[in-house]
Amino acid sequence: MNTNTTARRNQRLMSQRIDPACLMRIKSLELRAKTVVEGTWKGLHRSPYHGFSVEFTEYREYTPGDDPRHIDWKLAARSNEHYIKRFEEETNLCCHMLLDLSTSMQFQSLGYTKAEYAKTLVATFAYFLAQQRDATGLIIFDEQVETIIPARFTRGQLRRILIELERPPQGSHTNLIYPLKHAVETIKKRGLVVLISDLLSPLDELNTHLGYLRAQGHEVALFQILDPAEIHLNFHETAIFEDLETGERIALNPKAARDNYQQQLQEHQAAIQSFCRKQGVHYHQLTTDMPLEQGLSEFLTDRAA
């Protein structure tokens, strides 16, 4: 693909991206997801995921120990070689999404919360995977695991996921370890595990449990969802700031606190990025003013590379 073609393609994709503020006005999660997928991923039919867009049965060479019932004997008669049919269970992706709906995810400065943005991200993944006949599951958590939908591809799976996403959150605090521990203990088939959270909590043991998933052969992606105000602390007047999870309140002059706040946030982010690199985890930071198509297409591009 030459430079001009690439530039035209990038311009076309940019024009197709939807302002999140407009997207969030759509009440239906399914329609939001459909809008993102159909508007942006039409040109990405062949994705970098093994399992995406698999619409035919593949073959692999027979090896001792394989069930001979799966040998394609007609092909063997023509070629004098033995091949095994690879069924959908072998070829299609199995994706497990872990969604943080703790109280900190209710923060907003743009008219919609981080939780709404994250739910739309999950719905978009689920919709796309369903279109590609891939298995999708969902774990919703706060200080504990609240909802578990095991990964599978069935006619009603997308609907089950969307119904759970529509339910109001129940918990308050964040505990990143419980959902990861559950994933480590219960997910037997290698697949893709996607953790979606603001990660504004202690990182104790997070590195260890991500490492357990990687050691089991899973691909792991981490999407950190932040509101732009959390990054820039762009408030101008002294005010009372309240921790959404603990209820603690402090009087704060944002201008005086901004430099120290941003330094601490940068150190927190650097720690996350460091152990993600070491563990081979795909890390992506999305702010809630970022078109969903941008973050997802960057993630797919990174995987392809």
PDB file of C-alpha atoms in Angstrom:
ATOM      1  CA  MET A   1       0.000   0.000   0.000  1.00  0.00           C
ATOM      2  CA  ASN A   2       1.620   3.321  -1.088  1.00  0.00           C
ATOM      3  CA  THR A   3       1.760   6.510   0.979  1.00  0.00           C
ATOM      4  CA  ASN A   4      -1.083   8.255  -0.889  1.00  0.00           C
ATOM      5  CA  THR A   5      -3.369   5.256  -0.475  1.00  0.00           C
ATOM      6  CA  THR A   6      -2.580   5.069   3.236  1.00  0.00           C
ATOM      7  CA  ALA A   7      -3.238   8.794   3.684  1.00  0.00           C
ATOM      8  CA  ARG A   8      -6.585   8.556   1.879  1.00  0.00           C
ATOM      9  CA  ARG A   9      -7.545   5.556   4.007  1.00  0.00           C
ATOM     10  CA  ASN A  10      -6.626   7.394   7.223  1.00  0.00           C
ATOM     11  CA  GLN A  11      -8.622  10.446   6.148  1.00  0.00           C
ATOM     12  CA  ARG A  12     -11.621   8.232   5.394  1.00  0.00           C
ATOM     13  CA  LEU A  13     -11.379   6.547   8.811  1.00  0.00           C
ATOM     14  CA  MET A  14     -11.038   9.925  10.554  1.00  0.00           C
ATOM     15  CA  SER A  15     -14.192  11.169   8.858  1.00  0.00           C
ATOM     16  CA  GLN A  16     -16.062   8.080  10.024  1.00  0.00           C
ATOM     17  CA  ARG A  17     -15.236   8.550  13.703  1.00  0.00           C
ATOM     18  CA  ILE A  18     -18.094   9.625  15.900  1.00  0.00           C
ATOM     19  CA  ASP A  19     -17.914  12.217  18.657  1.00  0.00           C
ATOM     20  CA  PRO A  20     -18.549  10.298  21.907  1.00  0.00           C
ATOM     21  CA  ALA A  21     -20.927  13.040  23.078  1.00  0.00           C
ATOM     22  CA  CYS A  22     -23.119  12.332  20.032  1.00  0.00           C
ATOM     23  CA  LEU A  23     -22.759   8.575  20.440  1.00  0.00           C
ATOM     24  CA  MET A  24     -23.846   8.674  24.091  1.00  0.00           C
ATOM     25  CA  ARG A  25     -27.097  10.385  23.119  1.00  0.00           C
ATOM     26  CA  ILE A  26     -28.161   7.084  21.575  1.00  0.00           C
ATOM     27  CA  LYS A  27     -30.084   5.350  24.349  1.00  0.00           C
ATOM     28  CA  SER A  28     -29.680   1.797  23.062  1.00  0.00           C
ATOM     29  CA  LEU A  29     -26.309   0.202  23.839  1.00  0.00           C
ATOM     30  CA  GLU A  30     -26.779  -2.212  20.967  1.00  0.00           C
ATOM     31  CA  LEU A  31     -27.387   0.621  18.518  1.00  0.00           C
ATOM     32  CA  ARG A  32     -24.321   2.476  19.808  1.00  0.00           C
ATOM     33  CA  ALA A  33     -22.204  -0.631  19.282  1.00  0.00           C
ATOM     34  CA  LYS A  34     -23.657  -1.261  15.840  1.00  0.00           C
ATOM     35  CA  THR A  35     -22.957   2.352  14.861  1.00  0.00           C
ATOM     36  CA  VAL A  36     -19.288   2.084  15.840  1.00  0.00           C
ATOM     37  CA  VAL A  37     -18.750  -1.323  14.227  1.00  0.00           C
ATOM     38  CA  GLU A  38     -20.539  -0.668  10.957  1.00  0.00           C
ATOM     39  CA  GLY A  39     -19.190   2.859  10.621  1.00  0.00           C
ATOM     40  CA  THR A  40     -15.538   2.078  11.178  1.00  0.00           C
ATOM     41  CA  TRP A  41     -14.736  -1.615  10.885  1.00  0.00           C
ATOM     42  CA  LYS A  42     -16.193  -2.341   7.470  1.00  0.00           C
ATOM     43  CA  GLY A  43     -12.686  -1.974   6.078  1.00  0.00           C
ATOM     44  CA  LEU A  44     -11.214  -4.216   8.783  1.00  0.00           C
ATOM     45  CA  HIS A  45     -13.047  -7.422   7.863  1.00  0.00           C
ATOM     46  CA  ARG A  46      -9.864  -9.450   8.107  1.00  0.00           C
ATOM     47  CA  SER A  47      -8.712  -8.583  11.617  1.00  0.00           C
ATOM     48  CA  PRO A  48      -5.429  -9.552  13.315  1.00  0.00           C
ATOM     49  CA  TYR A  49      -7.216 -11.854  15.773  1.00  0.00           C
ATOM     50  CA  HIS A  50      -7.028 -15.545  15.095  1.00  0.00           C
ATOM     51  CA  GLY A  51     -10.690 -16.416  15.009  1.00  0.00           C
ATOM     52  CA  PHE A  52     -12.060 -13.111  13.710  1.00  0.00           C
ATOM     53  CA  SER A  53     -13.670 -13.430  10.284  1.00  0.00           C
ATOM     54  CA  VAL A  54     -13.217 -17.216  10.132  1.00  0.00           C
ATOM     55  CA  GLU A  55     -16.075 -18.265   7.871  1.00  0.00           C
ATOM     56  CA  PHE A  56     -14.735 -21.613   6.721  1.00  0.00           C
ATOM     57  CA  THR A  57     -13.216 -24.753   8.206  1.00  0.00           C
ATOM     58  CA  GLU A  58      -9.421 -24.869   8.126  1.00  0.00           C
ATOM     59  CA  TYR A  59      -7.146 -27.882   7.917  1.00  0.00           C
ATOM     60  CA  ARG A  60      -3.988 -28.919   9.694  1.00  0.00           C
ATOM     61  CA  GLU A  61      -1.681 -31.866   9.147  1.00  0.00           C
ATOM     62  CA  TYR A  62      -2.559 -35.068  11.016  1.00  0.00           C
ATOM     63  CA  THR A  63      -0.285 -35.897  13.943  1.00  0.00           C
ATOM     64  CA  PRO A  64      -0.238 -39.087  16.052  1.00  0.00           C
ATOM     65  CA  GLY A  65      -2.831 -38.861  18.784  1.00  0.00           C
ATOM     66  CA  ASP A  66      -5.405 -36.975  16.721  1.00  0.00           C
ATOM     67  CA  ASP A  67      -8.848 -38.532  16.433  1.00  0.00           C
ATOM     68  CA  PRO A  68      -8.829 -40.331  13.019  1.00  0.00           C
ATOM     69  CA  ARG A  69     -12.559 -39.649  12.712  1.00  0.00           C
ATOM     70  CA  HIS A  70     -11.671 -36.032  11.913  1.00  0.00           C
ATOM     71  CA  ILE A  71      -9.426 -36.925   8.966  1.00  0.00           C
ATOM     72  CA  ASP A  72     -10.729 -35.658   5.645  1.00  0.00           C
ATOM     73  CA  TRP A  73     -10.582 -38.980   3.766  1.00  0.00           C
ATOM     74  CA  LYS A  74     -11.672 -37.466   0.444  1.00  0.00           C
ATOM     75  CA  LEU A  75      -8.729 -35.073   0.573  1.00  0.00           C
ATOM     76  CA  ALA A  76      -6.461 -37.957   1.627  1.00  0.00           C
ATOM     77  CA  ALA A  77      -7.571 -39.991  -1.409  1.00  0.00           C
ATOM     78  CA  ARG A  78      -6.659 -37.134  -3.743  1.00  0.00           C
ATOM     79  CA  SER A  79      -3.380 -36.078  -2.142  1.00  0.00           C
ATOM     80  CA  ASN A  80      -2.091 -39.193  -0.328  1.00  0.00           C
ATOM     81  CA  GLU A  81      -1.691 -36.966   2.735  1.00  0.00           C
ATOM     82  CA  HIS A  82      -3.740 -36.871   5.903  1.00  0.00           C
ATOM     83  CA  TYR A  83      -5.272 -33.646   7.198  1.00  0.00           C
ATOM     84  CA  ILE A  84      -7.534 -32.942  10.173  1.00  0.00           C
ATOM     85  CA  LYS A  85     -10.486 -30.604   9.925  1.00  0.00           C
ATOM     86  CA  ARG A  86     -10.244 -27.721  12.366  1.00  0.00           C
ATOM     87  CA  PHE A  87     -13.644 -26.987  13.764  1.00  0.00           C
ATOM     88  CA  GLU A  88     -15.000 -23.635  14.989  1.00  0.00           C
ATOM     89  CA  GLU A  89     -14.121 -24.497  18.573  1.00  0.00           C
ATOM     90  CA  GLU A  90     -10.455 -24.671  17.534  1.00  0.00           C
ATOM     91  CA  THR A  91     -10.335 -21.666  15.218  1.00  0.00           C
ATOM     92  CA  ASN A  92     -12.648 -19.056  16.743  1.00  0.00           C
ATOM     93  CA  LEU A  93     -11.557 -16.573  19.363  1.00  0.00           C
ATOM     94  CA  CYS A  94     -12.743 -16.850  22.960  1.00  0.00           C
ATOM     95  CA  CYS A  95     -12.853 -13.388  24.553  1.00  0.00           C
ATOM     96  CA  HIS A  96     -13.450 -12.672  28.248  1.00  0.00           C
ATOM     97  CA  MET A  97     -14.182  -9.052  29.178  1.00  0.00           C
ATOM     98  CA  LEU A  98     -13.667  -7.858  32.761  1.00  0.00           C
ATOM     99  CA  LEU A  99     -15.525  -4.588  33.412  1.00  0.00           C
ATOM    100  CA  ASP A 100     -14.978  -2.332  36.432  1.00  0.00           C
ATOM    101  CA  LEU A 101     -18.225  -0.638  37.530  1.00  0.00           C
ATOM    102  CA  SER A 102     -17.051   0.642  40.909  1.00  0.00           C
ATOM    103  CA  THR A 103     -18.153   4.088  42.078  1.00  0.00           C
ATOM    104  CA  SER A 104     -15.059   5.842  40.718  1.00  0.00           C
ATOM    105  CA  MET A 105     -16.274   4.907  37.227  1.00  0.00           C
ATOM    106  CA  GLN A 106     -19.273   7.216  37.798  1.00  0.00           C
ATOM    107  CA  PHE A 107     -17.108  10.332  37.506  1.00  0.00           C
ATOM    108  CA  GLN A 108     -17.931  12.678  34.644  1.00  0.00           C
ATOM    109  CA  SER A 109     -17.087  16.115  33.326  1.00  0.00           C
ATOM    110  CA  LEU A 110     -18.501  15.780  29.790  1.00  0.00           C
ATOM    111  CA  GLY A 111     -22.145  14.873  30.434  1.00  0.00           C
ATOM    112  CA  TYR A 112     -21.622  11.102  30.524  1.00  0.00           C
ATOM    113  CA  THR A 113     -19.671   8.909  32.939  1.00  0.00           C
ATOM    114  CA  LYS A 114     -16.601   6.764  32.520  1.00  0.00           C
ATOM    115  CA  ALA A 115     -18.917   3.806  33.208  1.00  0.00           C
ATOM    116  CA  GLU A 116     -21.171   4.717  30.268  1.00  0.00           C
ATOM    117  CA  TYR A 117     -18.146   5.031  28.003  1.00  0.00           C
ATOM    118  CA  ALA A 118     -16.728   1.704  29.250  1.00  0.00           C
ATOM    119  CA  LYS A 119     -20.085  -0.058  28.821  1.00  0.00           C
ATOM    120  CA  THR A 120     -20.213   1.176  25.232  1.00  0.00           C
ATOM    121  CA  LEU A 121     -16.697  -0.157  24.657  1.00  0.00           C
ATOM    122  CA  VAL A 122     -17.731  -3.583  26.001  1.00  0.00           C
ATOM    123  CA  ALA A 123     -20.936  -3.572  23.941  1.00  0.00           C
ATOM    124  CA  THR A 124     -18.928  -2.713  20.829  1.00  0.00           C
ATOM    125  CA  PHE A 125     -16.521  -5.586  21.425  1.00  0.00           C
ATOM    126  CA  ALA A 126     -19.421  -7.974  22.072  1.00  0.00           C
ATOM    127  CA  TYR A 127     -21.304  -6.854  18.960  1.00  0.00           C
ATOM    128  CA  PHE A 128     -18.247  -7.198  16.733  1.00  0.00           C
ATOM    129  CA  LEU A 129     -17.344 -10.606  18.134  1.00  0.00           C
ATOM    130  CA  ALA A 130     -20.912 -11.832  17.686  1.00  0.00           C
ATOM    131  CA  GLN A 131     -20.818 -10.768  14.033  1.00  0.00           C
ATOM    132  CA  GLN A 132     -17.638 -12.820  13.608  1.00  0.00           C
ATOM    133  CA  ARG A 133     -19.090 -15.876  15.375  1.00  0.00           C
ATOM    134  CA  ASP A 134     -16.573 -15.634  18.220  1.00  0.00           C
ATOM    135  CA  ALA A 135     -17.288 -16.581  21.824  1.00  0.00           C
ATOM    136  CA  THR A 136     -17.692 -13.698  24.266  1.00  0.00           C
ATOM    137  CA  GLY A 137     -18.049 -13.607  28.039  1.00  0.00           C
ATOM    138  CA  LEU A 138     -18.392 -10.855  30.638  1.00  0.00           C
ATOM    139  CA  ILE A 139     -17.383 -10.362  34.264  1.00  0.00           C
ATOM    140  CA  ILE A 140     -18.650  -7.214  36.002  1.00  0.00           C
ATOM    141  CA  PHE A 141     -16.938  -6.276  39.251  1.00  0.00           C
ATOM    142  CA  ASP A 142     -16.458  -3.572  41.872  1.00  0.00           C
ATOM    143  CA  GLU A 143     -15.121  -4.605  45.292  1.00  0.00           C
ATOM    144  CA  GLN A 144     -16.318  -8.090  44.393  1.00  0.00           C
ATOM    145  CA  VAL A 145     -17.407 -10.038  41.326  1.00  0.00           C
ATOM    146  CA  GLU A 146     -21.040  -9.071  40.665  1.00  0.00           C
ATOM    147  CA  THR A 147     -21.865 -10.752  37.349  1.00  0.00           C
ATOM    148  CA  ILE A 148     -20.426 -13.697  35.453  1.00  0.00           C
ATOM    149  CA  ILE A 149     -21.484 -14.598  31.911  1.00  0.00           C
ATOM    150  CA  PRO A 150     -19.300 -17.494  30.690  1.00  0.00           C
ATOM    151  CA  ALA A 151     -17.835 -17.038  27.208  1.00  0.00           C
ATOM    152  CA  ARG A 152     -19.744 -18.802  24.460  1.00  0.00           C
ATOM    153  CA  PHE A 153     -21.153 -18.174  21.024  1.00  0.00           C
ATOM    154  CA  THR A 154     -24.901 -18.670  21.011  1.00  0.00           C
ATOM    155  CA  ARG A 155     -27.806 -16.840  19.449  1.00  0.00           C
ATOM    156  CA  GLY A 156     -28.754 -15.086  22.687  1.00  0.00           C
ATOM    157  CA  GLN A 157     -25.279 -14.359  24.104  1.00  0.00           C
ATOM    158  CA  LEU A 158     -25.079 -10.772  22.863  1.00  0.00           C
ATOM    159  CA  ARG A 159     -28.515 -10.028  24.293  1.00  0.00           C
ATOM    160  CA  ARG A 160     -27.508 -11.454  27.695  1.00  0.00           C
ATOM    161  CA  ILE A 161     -24.406  -9.267  27.786  1.00  0.00           C
ATOM    162  CA  LEU A 162     -26.333  -6.140  26.796  1.00  0.00           C
ATOM    163  CA  ILE A 163     -28.991  -6.770  29.445  1.00  0.00           C
ATOM    164  CA  GLU A 164     -26.323  -7.021  32.154  1.00  0.00           C
ATOM    165  CA  LEU A 165     -24.649  -3.855  30.921  1.00  0.00           C
ATOM    166  CA  GLU A 166     -27.937  -1.978  31.241  1.00  0.00           C
ATOM    167  CA  ARG A 167     -28.267  -2.815  34.943  1.00  0.00           C
ATOM    168  CA  PRO A 168     -27.289  -0.041  37.386  1.00  0.00           C
ATOM    169  CA  PRO A 169     -24.030  -0.648  39.279  1.00  0.00           C
ATOM    170  CA  GLN A 170     -24.334  -1.867  42.869  1.00  0.00           C
ATOM    171  CA  GLY A 171     -20.909  -1.630  44.504  1.00  0.00           C
ATOM    172  CA  SER A 172     -18.597   1.118  45.662  1.00  0.00           C
ATOM    173  CA  HIS A 173     -14.896   0.293  46.040  1.00  0.00           C
ATOM    174  CA  THR A 174     -12.561  -1.205  43.428  1.00  0.00           C
ATOM    175  CA  ASN A 175     -10.853  -4.568  43.793  1.00  0.00           C
ATOM    176  CA  LEU A 176      -8.956  -5.559  40.655  1.00  0.00           C
ATOM    177  CA  ILE A 177      -7.722  -8.858  42.044  1.00  0.00           C
ATOM    178  CA  TYR A 178     -11.008 -10.760  42.477  1.00  0.00           C
ATOM    179  CA  PRO A 179     -11.993 -10.743  38.771  1.00  0.00           C
ATOM    180  CA  LEU A 180      -8.458 -11.578  37.650  1.00  0.00           C
ATOM    181  CA  LYS A 181      -8.219 -14.392  40.192  1.00  0.00           C
ATOM    182  CA  HIS A 182     -11.562 -15.739  38.953  1.00  0.00           C
ATOM    183  CA  ALA A 183     -10.293 -15.598  35.369  1.00  0.00           C
ATOM    184  CA  VAL A 184      -7.063 -17.408  36.284  1.00  0.00           C
ATOM    185  CA  GLU A 185      -8.977 -20.174  38.087  1.00  0.00           C
ATOM    186  CA  THR A 186     -11.863 -20.720  35.662  1.00  0.00           C
ATOM    187  CA  ILE A 187     -10.748 -19.930  32.092  1.00  0.00           C
ATOM    188  CA  LYS A 188      -9.286 -23.137  30.709  1.00  0.00           C
ATOM    189  CA  LYS A 189      -9.210 -22.496  26.970  1.00  0.00           C
ATOM    190  CA  ARG A 190      -6.598 -20.021  25.795  1.00  0.00           C
ATOM    191  CA  GLY A 191      -8.108 -16.792  24.562  1.00  0.00           C
ATOM    192  CA  LEU A 192      -8.206 -13.036  24.947  1.00  0.00           C
ATOM    193  CA  VAL A 193      -8.820 -11.447  28.370  1.00  0.00           C
ATOM    194  CA  VAL A 194      -9.741  -7.745  28.300  1.00  0.00           C
ATOM    195  CA  LEU A 195      -9.661  -5.733  31.530  1.00  0.00           C
ATOM    196  CA  ILE A 196     -11.504  -2.389  31.390  1.00  0.00           C
ATOM    197  CA  SER A 197     -11.070  -0.051  34.368  1.00  0.00           C
ATOM    198  CA  ASP A 198      -9.895   3.410  35.373  1.00  0.00           C
ATOM    199  CA  LEU A 199      -7.157   1.670  37.412  1.00  0.00           C
ATOM    200  CA  LEU A 200      -7.367   4.439  40.008  1.00  0.00           C
ATOM    201  CA  SER A 201      -6.662   2.051  42.837  1.00  0.00           C
ATOM    202  CA  PRO A 202      -3.590   0.425  44.419  1.00  0.00           C
ATOM    203  CA  LEU A 203      -1.721  -1.753  41.952  1.00  0.00           C
ATOM    204  CA  ASP A 204      -0.734  -4.366  44.550  1.00  0.00           C
ATOM    205  CA  GLU A 205      -0.815  -7.862  43.034  1.00  0.00           C
ATOM    206  CA  LEU A 206      -2.160  -6.607  39.676  1.00  0.00           C
ATOM    207  CA  ASN A 207       1.159  -7.347  37.991  1.00  0.00           C
ATOM    208  CA  THR A 208       1.249 -10.838  39.541  1.00  0.00           C
ATOM    209  CA  HIS A 209      -2.244 -11.836  38.383  1.00  0.00           C
ATOM    210  CA  LEU A 210      -1.730 -10.461  34.881  1.00  0.00           C
ATOM    211  CA  GLY A 211       1.406 -12.594  34.820  1.00  0.00           C
ATOM    212  CA  TYR A 212      -0.615 -15.679  35.799  1.00  0.00           C
ATOM    213  CA  LEU A 213      -2.935 -15.117  32.830  1.00  0.00           C
ATOM    214  CA  ARG A 214      -0.010 -14.676  30.451  1.00  0.00           C
ATOM    215  CA  ALA A 215       1.641 -17.827  31.829  1.00  0.00           C
ATOM    216  CA  GLN A 216      -1.538 -19.749  30.972  1.00  0.00           C
ATOM    217  CA  GLY A 217      -1.161 -18.656  27.350  1.00  0.00           C
ATOM    218  CA  HIS A 218      -3.879 -15.999  27.334  1.00  0.00           C
ATOM    219  CA  GLU A 219      -3.518 -12.797  25.410  1.00  0.00           C
ATOM    220  CA  VAL A 220      -4.289  -9.902  27.757  1.00  0.00           C
ATOM    221  CA  ALA A 221      -5.412  -6.366  26.944  1.00  0.00           C
ATOM    222  CA  LEU A 222      -5.844  -3.565  29.448  1.00  0.00           C
ATOM    223  CA  PHE A 223      -8.001  -0.545  28.644  1.00  0.00           C
ATOM    224  CA  GLN A 224      -7.668   2.299  31.121  1.00  0.00           C
ATOM    225  CA  ILE A 225     -10.642   4.671  30.951  1.00  0.00           C
ATOM    226  CA  LEU A 226     -10.088   8.193  32.270  1.00  0.00           C
ATOM    227  CA  ASP A 227     -12.024  11.440  32.134  1.00  0.00           C
ATOM    228  CA  PRO A 228      -9.950  14.337  30.711  1.00  0.00           C
ATOM    229  CA  ALA A 229     -10.503  16.279  33.956  1.00  0.00           C
ATOM    230  CA  GLU A 230      -8.769  13.478  35.878  1.00  0.00           C
ATOM    231  CA  ILE A 231      -5.664  13.912  33.753  1.00  0.00           C
ATOM    232  CA  HIS A 232      -5.493  17.702  33.569  1.00  0.00           C
ATOM    233  CA  LEU A 233      -7.226  18.665  36.855  1.00  0.00           C
ATOM    234  CA  ASN A 234      -8.590  21.597  34.870  1.00  0.00           C
ATOM    235  CA  PHE A 235     -10.659  23.118  37.668  1.00  0.00           C
ATOM    236  CA  HIS A 236     -10.122  26.774  38.474  1.00  0.00           C
ATOM    237  CA  GLU A 237     -11.663  27.563  41.848  1.00  0.00           C
ATOM    238  CA  THR A 238     -10.926  26.245  45.316  1.00  0.00           C
ATOM    239  CA  ALA A 239     -13.601  23.682  46.122  1.00  0.00           C
ATOM    240  CA  ILE A 240     -14.466  20.623  48.177  1.00  0.00           C
ATOM    241  CA  PHE A 241     -13.380  17.460  46.350  1.00  0.00           C
ATOM    242  CA  GLU A 242     -14.943  14.134  47.358  1.00  0.00           C
ATOM    243  CA  ASP A 243     -13.538  10.643  46.830  1.00  0.00           C
ATOM    244  CA  LEU A 244     -16.407   8.776  45.169  1.00  0.00           C
ATOM    245  CA  GLU A 245     -15.407   5.454  46.721  1.00  0.00           C
ATOM    246  CA  THR A 246     -14.470   6.414  50.289  1.00  0.00           C
ATOM    247  CA  GLY A 247     -16.561   9.558  50.719  1.00  0.00           C
ATOM    248  CA  GLU A 248     -13.519  11.434  52.042  1.00  0.00           C
ATOM    249  CA  ARG A 249     -13.667  15.184  51.400  1.00  0.00           C
ATOM    250  CA  ILE A 250     -10.855  17.726  51.197  1.00  0.00           C
ATOM    251  CA  ALA A 251     -10.710  21.425  50.385  1.00  0.00           C
ATOM    252  CA  LEU A 252      -8.377  21.884  47.442  1.00  0.00           C
ATOM    253  CA  ASN A 253      -6.976  24.710  45.376  1.00  0.00           C
ATOM    254  CA  PRO A 254      -6.573  23.017  41.966  1.00  0.00           C
ATOM    255  CA  LYS A 255      -3.992  25.497  40.698  1.00  0.00           C
ATOM    256  CA  ALA A 256      -1.765  24.948  43.732  1.00  0.00           C
ATOM    257  CA  ALA A 257      -2.179  21.154  43.690  1.00  0.00           C
ATOM    258  CA  ARG A 258      -2.011  20.554  39.938  1.00  0.00           C
ATOM    259  CA  ASP A 259       1.728  19.983  39.508  1.00  0.00           C
ATOM    260  CA  ASN A 260       1.994  17.536  42.409  1.00  0.00           C
ATOM    261  CA  TYR A 261      -1.207  15.757  41.345  1.00  0.00           C
ATOM    262  CA  GLN A 262      -0.036  15.310  37.769  1.00  0.00           C
ATOM    263  CA  GLN A 263       3.369  14.073  38.892  1.00  0.00           C
ATOM    264  CA  GLN A 264       1.756  11.395  41.074  1.00  0.00           C
ATOM    265  CA  LEU A 265      -0.615  10.421  38.269  1.00  0.00           C
ATOM    266  CA  GLN A 266       2.285  10.141  35.824  1.00  0.00           C
ATOM    267  CA  GLU A 267       4.169   7.888  38.240  1.00  0.00           C
ATOM    268  CA  HIS A 268       1.057   5.718  38.623  1.00  0.00           C
ATOM    269  CA  GLN A 269       0.686   5.502  34.828  1.00  0.00           C
ATOM    270  CA  ALA A 270       4.367   4.737  34.357  1.00  0.00           C
ATOM    271  CA  ALA A 271       4.116   1.812  36.781  1.00  0.00           C
ATOM    272  CA  ILE A 272       1.142   0.386  34.848  1.00  0.00           C
ATOM    273  CA  GLN A 273       2.872   0.752  31.495  1.00  0.00           C
ATOM    274  CA  SER A 274       6.092  -0.766  32.844  1.00  0.00           C
ATOM    275  CA  PHE A 275       4.604  -4.027  34.047  1.00  0.00           C
ATOM    276  CA  CYS A 276       2.375  -4.263  30.968  1.00  0.00           C
ATOM    277  CA  ARG A 277       5.490  -4.124  28.770  1.00  0.00           C
ATOM    278  CA  LYS A 278       7.243  -6.732  30.891  1.00  0.00           C
ATOM    279  CA  GLN A 279       4.233  -9.078  30.857  1.00  0.00           C
ATOM    280  CA  GLY A 280       3.440  -8.606  27.163  1.00  0.00           C
ATOM    281  CA  VAL A 281       0.067  -7.041  27.977  1.00  0.00           C
ATOM    282  CA  HIS A 282      -1.523  -4.670  25.448  1.00  0.00           C
ATOM    283  CA  TYR A 283      -2.046  -1.373  27.307  1.00  0.00           C
ATOM    284  CA  HIS A 284      -4.287   1.400  25.979  1.00  0.00           C
ATOM    285  CA  GLN A 285      -5.394   4.547  27.716  1.00  0.00           C
ATOM    286  CA  LEU A 286      -8.692   5.948  26.478  1.00  0.00           C
ATOM    287  CA  THR A 287     -10.105   9.274  27.603  1.00  0.00           C
ATOM    288  CA  THR A 288     -13.843   9.700  27.451  1.00  0.00           C
ATOM    289  CA  ASP A 289     -13.565  12.442  24.807  1.00  0.00           C
ATOM    290  CA  MET A 290     -11.772  10.010  22.471  1.00  0.00           C
ATOM    291  CA  PRO A 291     -13.829   8.384  19.685  1.00  0.00           C
ATOM    292  CA  LEU A 292     -14.163   4.700  20.463  1.00  0.00           C
ATOM    293  CA  GLU A 293     -13.126   3.840  16.930  1.00  0.00           C
ATOM    294  CA  GLN A 294      -9.747   5.489  17.476  1.00  0.00           C
ATOM    295  CA  GLY A 295      -8.794   3.478  20.531  1.00  0.00           C
ATOM    296  CA  LEU A 296     -10.017   0.192  19.115  1.00  0.00           C
ATOM    297  CA  SER A 297      -8.386   0.636  15.725  1.00  0.00           C
ATOM    298  CA  GLU A 298      -5.075   1.527  17.424  1.00  0.00           C
ATOM    299  CA  PHE A 299      -5.354  -1.629  19.510  1.00  0.00           C
ATOM    300  CA  LEU A 300      -5.975  -3.785  16.415  1.00  0.00           C
ATOM    301  CA  THR A 301      -3.115  -2.101  14.576  1.00  0.00           C
ATOM    302  CA  ASP A 302      -0.743  -2.809  17.453  1.00  0.00           C
ATOM    303  CA  ARG A 303      -1.725  -6.479  17.438  1.00  0.00           C
ATOM    304  CA  ALA A 304      -1.209  -6.728  13.689  1.00  0.00           C
ATOM    305  CA  ALA A 305       2.259  -5.210  14.051  1.00  0.00           C
TER     306      ALA A 305
END
